Amino acid sequence: MKSSPGYFYNTVGNLGRFVLTFFNACKEMCYLYTRSLWSVLRSTIFWHNTINEMNFIGVNSVPLVAIISTFTGMVISLQVGQIFADFGVSSQLGNVLAVAFGRELAPVLTGVVVAGRVGSSIAAEIGSMKVTEQIDALKTLSADPIDYLVAPKLLAAFLMMPLLTIVSNILGMAGGFMVAVHQKAVTAVAFFESIASYITPWNFIGGLIKAFFFGLVVAGVGAYKGLHTENGAVGVGTATTQSVVTGTIYIFILNYFLTIILY
Amino acid sequence: MISIHELGFDIDGKTILRDINLEVAPGTTMVIMGPSGCGKSTLLRLVCGLAKPTRGRVLISGKDVQSLTPAEHRSIGMVFQSSALFDSLSVYENVAFGLRRDKTYRPAEIEVRVREGLARVGLPEEDLLQKMPADLSGGMKKRVAIARTLAANPQVILYDEPTNGLDPIMAMTINKLIRSLQRDLGVTSLVVTHDLTTARHVGDHFGMMLDGALVETGTFDQILKSKHPVIRQFLNVS
Ligand SMILES: Nc1ncnc2c1ncn2[C@@H]1O[C@H](COP(=O)(O)OP(=O)(O)O)[C@@H](O)[C@H]1O
Ligand SMILES: [Mg+2]
């Protein structure tokens, strides 16, 4: 069967359909972003919902980001500290941690946490509102679902991701610092001197710029998957899972290209 | 009040509705009956402007629904099959939702209208106001949904299977409520249902829909006497 023309056309057909679906999704996500921007600029966005979302996305994510970042910083200090000690360059630990966290780990770890916690809940909330006709009910009461749901979540993620990334930077460095000082016999002075001599503010600013994009991607994917939910409760489950998987993949791919552009 | 002309709707190359013509006179209730999947919900979505017709048009008081202003849109109320209460908002906030969208209402007026609306659907209890939709029974949800629709002062109310999934006593309460809203407030209603008891109780005029087409209209007795074999089958098993 595999060599028959039917199989060939089928494969081409499936590929074609996949490409079409992908471009349709891109087109619709662009619409979500531009329409949300419009919603903010014209202030038709529901500000009250935005505040609630900022609380949920930002404040409630702090504990998870804090734990993950602290322990990642600590483990890097342990591993890299050993190698550096063997080469007699332990004092450079601060420098390495600052590069690792400032440029990559803080935005990416925070992005993954937010994709898992926030992207999924955005997809679940919007998806269950879709299948229980609440999205339609919003429209009949002349509240645009973009103004009411999508724009507040996008704006909140856009604003809170960099703040969470700052938290991640601080705690990741602090975790690394503690291990360096207490277990790797690096002096505090040497730790900070190595940062001061190599690290520029751009090291951290670039990471925060990444965070803005990751916030938009995660919330945008969640909203898109939610709005396209069909098939009742099963569909809500599928949309939720897909939003985490897709959001996380996009973060890692986008991160590579942002690193090329920013550093 | 509601006039539907040569209405047709396709999705993914499939025809869901074909050549629907229908007039609902002001202050009357039209009931469309039909089996599941015949296109009843789709018809209501087109009438309230949630979907765009592929062919034909829907006029509300002579204006095409596709070109209504937001305020005119709010004058068409829709009671969804699943009630569609906003589950992150309290009963009070649900009923007040449409009023808050209308900038002409002051907060004190909103409160008065929310209480009026809930009293009208037989839910005057004070402690209900702060409850969340998840804590309500199906019949209460339906009545809160009707109150939310009423708060916006609609001239037209559309009901999608209003008694579906309710016990017979609650179903009768809803039937009487739909009737009383028509009588007391003079609203024009379009009800779709597959429940003959509901149909007979709330309707002035009746239509029978099969496979996306309106195959019979008239009084309830005329529908009962229809010779159409599928309608006969639908009526016999119901
Ligand atoms: N968004 C949609 N996409 C594809 N098919 C749809 C969609 N909405 C409705 N349909 C189809 O249209 C037909 C009528 O649906 P509906 O109006 O919900 O029927 P009813 O309310 O009478 O049960 C069904 O066969 C349904 O599968
Ligand atoms: Mg239906």
PDB file of C-alpha atoms and ligand atoms in Angstrom, chain B residues 11-12 14 16 35-42, ligand 1:
ATOM      1  CA  ILE B  11     -21.214  25.340   7.413  1.00  0.00           C
ATOM      2  CA  ASP B  12     -18.245  23.361   6.058  1.00  0.00           C
ATOM      3  CA  LYS B  14     -23.081  21.316   4.630  1.00  0.00           C
ATOM      4  CA  ILE B  16     -27.879  23.342   8.021  1.00  0.00           C
ATOM      5  CA  PRO B  35     -36.136  16.641  16.548  1.00  0.00           C
ATOM      6  CA  SER B  36     -32.567  17.104  17.794  1.00  0.00           C
ATOM      7  CA  GLY B  37     -30.105  18.189  15.172  1.00  0.00           C
ATOM      8  CA  CYS B  38     -32.710  19.644  12.808  1.00  0.00           C
ATOM      9  CA  GLY B  39     -31.206  23.128  13.132  1.00  0.00           C
ATOM     10  CA  LYS B  40     -33.312  24.789  15.853  1.00  0.00           C
ATOM     11  CA  SER B  41     -30.396  26.270  17.803  1.00  0.00           C
ATOM     12  CA  THR B  42     -28.774  27.424  14.576  1.00  0.00           C
TER      13      THR B  42
HETATM   14  N1  LIG C   1     -20.466  25.011  14.354  1.00  0.00           N
HETATM   15  C1  LIG C   1     -20.923  23.920  13.702  1.00  0.00           C
HETATM   16  N2  LIG C   1     -20.089  23.200  12.923  1.00  0.00           N
HETATM   17  C2  LIG C   1     -20.525  22.104  12.263  1.00  0.00           C
HETATM   18  N3  LIG C   1     -21.770  21.647  12.321  1.00  0.00           N
HETATM   19  C3  LIG C   1     -22.651  22.324  13.079  1.00  0.00           C
HETATM   20  C4  LIG C   1     -22.288  23.486  13.811  1.00  0.00           C
HETATM   21  N4  LIG C   1     -23.361  23.935  14.472  1.00  0.00           N
HETATM   22  C5  LIG C   1     -24.350  23.080  14.169  1.00  0.00           C
HETATM   23  N5  LIG C   1     -23.928  22.116  13.342  1.00  0.00           N
HETATM   24  C6  LIG C   1     -24.756  21.026  12.805  1.00  0.00           C
HETATM   25  O1  LIG C   1     -25.972  21.581  12.407  1.00  0.00           O
HETATM   26  C7  LIG C   1     -27.044  20.718  12.711  1.00  0.00           C
HETATM   27  C8  LIG C   1     -28.088  21.439  13.505  1.00  0.00           C
HETATM   28  O2  LIG C   1     -27.575  21.778  14.768  1.00  0.00           O
HETATM   29  P1  LIG C   1     -28.469  22.516  15.856  1.00  0.00           P
HETATM   30  O3  LIG C   1     -28.944  23.802  15.275  1.00  0.00           O
HETATM   31  O4  LIG C   1     -27.676  22.592  17.090  1.00  0.00           O
HETATM   32  O5  LIG C   1     -29.691  21.510  16.026  1.00  0.00           O
HETATM   33  P2  LIG C   1     -30.793  21.426  17.177  1.00  0.00           P
HETATM   34  O6  LIG C   1     -30.673  22.632  18.027  1.00  0.00           O
HETATM   35  O7  LIG C   1     -32.098  21.350  16.445  1.00  0.00           O
HETATM   36  O8  LIG C   1     -30.541  20.162  17.924  1.00  0.00           O
HETATM   37  C9  LIG C   1     -26.447  19.528  13.442  1.00  0.00           C
HETATM   38  O9  LIG C   1     -26.361  18.458  12.522  1.00  0.00           O
HETATM   39  C10 LIG C   1     -25.084  19.990  13.844  1.00  0.00           C
HETATM   40  O10 LIG C   1     -24.177  18.912  13.811  1.00  0.00           O
END
